[in-house]
mmCIF file of C-alpha atoms in Angstrom:
data_model
loop_
_atom_site.group_PDB
_atom_site.id
_atom_site.type_symbol
_atom_site.label_atom_id
_atom_site.label_comp_id
_atom_site.label_asym_id
_atom_site.label_seq_id
_atom_site.Cartn_x
_atom_site.Cartn_y
_atom_site.Cartn_z
ATOM 1 C CA UNK A 1 8.251 -36.795 -33.575
ATOM 2 C CA UNK A 2 4.860 -38.295 -34.622
ATOM 3 C CA UNK A 3 4.565 -41.921 -35.536
ATOM 4 C CA UNK A 4 3.698 -41.166 -39.072
ATOM 5 C CA UNK A 5 6.751 -38.884 -39.500
ATOM 6 C CA UNK A 6 9.000 -41.498 -38.028
ATOM 7 C CA UNK A 7 7.640 -44.052 -40.616
ATOM 8 C CA UNK A 8 7.947 -41.746 -43.374
ATOM 9 C CA UNK A 9 11.636 -40.985 -42.527
ATOM 10 C CA UNK A 10 12.259 -44.739 -42.111
ATOM 11 C CA UNK A 11 10.862 -45.337 -45.719
ATOM 12 C CA UNK A 12 13.219 -42.653 -46.991
ATOM 13 C CA UNK A 13 16.098 -44.061 -45.321
ATOM 14 C CA UNK A 14 15.293 -47.619 -46.434
ATOM 15 C CA UNK A 15 15.352 -46.316 -49.988
ATOM 16 C CA UNK A 16 18.548 -44.676 -49.490
ATOM 17 C CA UNK A 17 20.105 -47.612 -48.106
ATOM 18 C CA UNK A 18 18.620 -49.858 -50.652
ATOM 19 C CA UNK A 19 17.275 -52.327 -47.943
ATOM 20 C CA UNK A 20 14.658 -54.133 -49.893
ATOM 21 C CA UNK A 21 12.970 -56.160 -47.202
ATOM 22 C CA UNK A 22 12.970 -53.396 -44.757
ATOM 23 C CA UNK A 23 11.396 -51.017 -47.354
ATOM 24 C CA UNK A 24 8.791 -53.666 -48.355
ATOM 25 C CA UNK A 25 7.722 -53.969 -44.733
ATOM 26 C CA UNK A 26 7.531 -50.291 -44.222
ATOM 27 C CA UNK A 27 5.509 -49.858 -47.334
ATOM 28 C CA UNK A 28 3.081 -52.514 -45.988
ATOM 29 C CA UNK A 29 2.732 -50.601 -42.687
ATOM 30 C CA UNK A 30 2.122 -47.211 -44.360
ATOM 31 C CA UNK A 31 -0.346 -48.895 -46.745
ATOM 32 C CA UNK A 32 -2.350 -50.281 -43.910
ATOM 33 C CA UNK A 33 -2.326 -46.847 -42.261
ATOM 34 C CA UNK A 34 -3.683 -45.257 -45.473
ATOM 35 C CA UNK A 35 -6.339 -47.909 -45.680
ATOM 36 C CA UNK A 36 -7.429 -47.104 -42.230
ATOM 37 C CA UNK A 37 -7.461 -43.382 -43.023
ATOM 38 C CA UNK A 38 -9.705 -44.167 -46.141
ATOM 39 C CA UNK A 39 -12.115 -46.295 -43.975
ATOM 40 C CA UNK A 40 -12.488 -43.612 -41.350
ATOM 41 C CA UNK A 41 -13.139 -40.968 -44.111
ATOM 42 C CA UNK A 42 -15.789 -43.190 -45.437
ATOM 43 C CA UNK A 43 -17.335 -43.079 -41.827
ATOM 44 C CA UNK A 44 -17.297 -39.310 -41.695
ATOM 45 C CA UNK A 45 -14.103 -38.790 -39.831
ATOM 46 C CA UNK A 46 -11.812 -36.470 -41.656
ATOM 47 C CA UNK A 47 -9.128 -36.281 -38.965
ATOM 48 C CA UNK A 48 -7.458 -39.485 -40.037
ATOM 49 C CA UNK A 49 -6.013 -42.188 -37.933
ATOM 50 C CA UNK A 50 -4.854 -41.207 -34.515
ATOM 51 C CA UNK A 51 -1.485 -42.468 -32.880
ATOM 52 C CA UNK A 52 -3.254 -44.961 -30.713
ATOM 53 C CA UNK A 53 -5.217 -46.386 -33.521
ATOM 54 C CA UNK A 54 -1.803 -46.606 -35.538
ATOM 55 C CA UNK A 55 -0.207 -48.441 -32.456
ATOM 56 C CA UNK A 56 -3.146 -50.799 -32.318
ATOM 57 C CA UNK A 57 -2.801 -51.441 -36.038
ATOM 58 C CA UNK A 58 0.989 -52.133 -35.665
ATOM 59 C CA UNK A 59 0.355 -54.587 -32.699
ATOM 60 C CA UNK A 60 -2.303 -56.298 -35.066
ATOM 61 C CA UNK A 61 0.277 -56.690 -37.802
ATOM 62 C CA UNK A 62 2.869 -58.094 -35.424
ATOM 63 C CA UNK A 63 0.137 -60.605 -34.009
ATOM 64 C CA UNK A 64 -0.788 -61.747 -37.463
ATOM 65 C CA UNK A 65 3.003 -62.241 -38.395
ATOM 66 C CA UNK A 66 3.711 -64.234 -35.180
ATOM 67 C CA UNK A 67 0.717 -66.556 -36.110
ATOM 68 C CA UNK A 68 2.091 -66.882 -39.614
ATOM 69 C CA UNK A 69 5.562 -67.598 -38.442
ATOM 70 C CA UNK A 70 4.377 -70.364 -36.249
ATOM 71 C CA UNK A 71 2.208 -71.825 -39.039
ATOM 72 C CA UNK A 72 5.218 -71.706 -41.282
ATOM 73 C CA UNK A 73 7.379 -73.461 -38.567
ATOM 74 C CA UNK A 74 4.716 -76.269 -38.138
ATOM 75 C CA UNK A 75 4.799 -76.826 -41.894
ATOM 76 C CA UNK A 76 8.590 -76.980 -42.110
ATOM 77 C CA UNK A 77 9.007 -73.820 -43.993
ATOM 78 C CA UNK A 78 11.767 -72.263 -42.039
ATOM 79 C CA UNK A 79 12.728 -69.663 -44.738
ATOM 80 C CA UNK A 80 9.247 -68.054 -44.618
ATOM 81 C CA UNK A 81 9.081 -68.160 -40.838
ATOM 82 C CA UNK A 82 12.332 -66.149 -40.793
ATOM 83 C CA UNK A 83 10.885 -63.637 -43.393
ATOM 84 C CA UNK A 84 7.981 -63.123 -41.040
ATOM 85 C CA UNK A 85 10.110 -62.520 -38.028
ATOM 86 C CA UNK A 86 12.162 -60.099 -40.055
ATOM 87 C CA UNK A 87 9.020 -58.104 -40.749
ATOM 88 C CA UNK A 88 8.134 -58.440 -36.933
ATOM 89 C CA UNK A 89 11.508 -56.937 -36.154
ATOM 90 C CA UNK A 90 10.965 -53.917 -38.462
ATOM 91 C CA UNK A 91 7.421 -53.224 -37.126
ATOM 92 C CA UNK A 92 8.407 -53.506 -33.403
ATOM 93 C CA UNK A 93 10.805 -50.685 -33.919
ATOM 94 C CA UNK A 94 7.865 -48.344 -33.961
ATOM 95 C CA UNK A 95 6.098 -49.822 -31.102
ATOM 96 C CA UNK A 96 6.600 -48.626 -27.491
ATOM 97 C CA UNK A 97 8.364 -50.890 -25.083
ATOM 98 C CA UNK A 98 6.107 -53.645 -23.932
ATOM 99 C CA UNK A 99 5.300 -53.795 -20.239
ATOM 100 C CA UNK A 100 6.711 -56.493 -18.030
ATOM 101 C CA UNK A 101 4.416 -58.958 -16.266
ATOM 102 C CA UNK A 102 4.898 -57.166 -12.895
ATOM 103 C CA UNK A 103 3.876 -53.642 -14.711
ATOM 104 C CA UNK A 104 0.974 -55.249 -16.325
ATOM 105 C CA UNK A 105 -0.117 -56.550 -12.996
ATOM 106 C CA UNK A 106 0.344 -53.171 -11.350
ATOM 107 C CA UNK A 107 -1.614 -51.445 -14.043
ATOM 108 C CA UNK A 108 -4.400 -53.909 -13.741
ATOM 109 C CA UNK A 109 -4.582 -53.269 -10.120
ATOM 110 C CA UNK A 110 -4.644 -49.597 -10.481
ATOM 111 C CA UNK A 111 -7.275 -49.579 -13.180
ATOM 112 C CA UNK A 112 -9.466 -51.787 -10.904
ATOM 113 C CA UNK A 113 -8.938 -49.486 -7.978
ATOM 114 C CA UNK A 114 -9.607 -46.257 -10.059
ATOM 115 C CA UNK A 115 -12.839 -47.570 -11.668
ATOM 116 C CA UNK A 116 -14.059 -49.033 -8.477
ATOM 117 C CA UNK A 117 -14.567 -52.381 -10.307
ATOM 118 C CA UNK A 118 -15.843 -55.288 -8.110
ATOM 119 C CA UNK A 119 -17.551 -57.765 -10.388
ATOM 120 C CA UNK A 120 -17.341 -59.218 -13.880
ATOM 121 C CA UNK A 121 -19.894 -56.571 -15.056
ATOM 122 C CA UNK A 122 -17.205 -53.801 -14.438
ATOM 123 C CA UNK A 123 -14.609 -55.700 -16.654
ATOM 124 C CA UNK A 124 -15.276 -53.542 -19.760
ATOM 125 C CA UNK A 125 -14.554 -50.439 -17.547
ATOM 126 C CA UNK A 126 -11.255 -51.707 -16.627
ATOM 127 C CA UNK A 127 -10.188 -52.867 -20.068
ATOM 128 C CA UNK A 128 -11.369 -49.485 -21.416
ATOM 129 C CA UNK A 129 -9.228 -47.642 -18.977
ATOM 130 C CA UNK A 130 -6.240 -49.653 -19.637
ATOM 131 C CA UNK A 131 -6.670 -49.400 -23.533
ATOM 132 C CA UNK A 132 -6.774 -45.656 -23.164
ATOM 133 C CA UNK A 133 -3.486 -45.527 -21.264
ATOM 134 C CA UNK A 134 -1.609 -48.662 -22.575
ATOM 135 C CA UNK A 135 -2.392 -49.240 -26.259
ATOM 136 C CA UNK A 136 0.534 -50.893 -27.901
ATOM 137 C CA UNK A 137 2.347 -51.523 -24.578
ATOM 138 C CA UNK A 138 0.408 -54.546 -23.415
ATOM 139 C CA UNK A 139 -1.209 -57.608 -25.066
ATOM 140 C CA UNK A 140 -4.863 -57.228 -24.419
ATOM 141 C CA UNK A 141 -5.324 -61.012 -25.329
ATOM 142 C CA UNK A 142 -3.517 -61.683 -22.243
ATOM 143 C CA UNK A 143 -4.710 -58.886 -20.188
ATOM 144 C CA UNK A 144 -8.458 -59.915 -20.486
ATOM 145 C CA UNK A 145 -8.158 -63.181 -18.750
ATOM 146 C CA UNK A 146 -6.035 -61.489 -15.973
ATOM 147 C CA UNK A 147 -8.622 -58.903 -15.338
ATOM 148 C CA UNK A 148 -11.387 -61.445 -15.216
ATOM 149 C CA UNK A 149 -9.345 -63.506 -12.636
ATOM 150 C CA UNK A 150 -8.950 -60.467 -10.528
ATOM 151 C CA UNK A 151 -12.527 -59.519 -10.699
ATOM 152 C CA UNK A 152 -13.819 -63.140 -9.727
ATOM 153 C CA UNK A 153 -11.566 -63.570 -6.879
#
């Protein structure tokens, strides 16, 4: 079942269950996807948002909410931080399992080996390969420095 279909089914179920907070979060997700579809149409791409683009969008939404939760915690607004964490839990249901540190390291090593990367100039090739295979499954904010470290040693 496609990610869009799973999201649609989840919205319907949340309506049936009268789960207001879950429904609100799911509607935010579907609205973000529709916004992306519209933006792509204006660029001349009628096929809509791909699964990988949706996964990247969901990852971005989780990251935004993590930052907001930290800011709320720092400001002493625990109830708002908990609301953000609740949204994160709903969004993460639709993301694939995140790779463990050892799996990330192995994936980086394999990408470096398969691209033949030897210098920092090759970092883009390595990151591109990783993104094509692991979108939504690893945090590329953490992966970039790891790849850079591997290529400089």
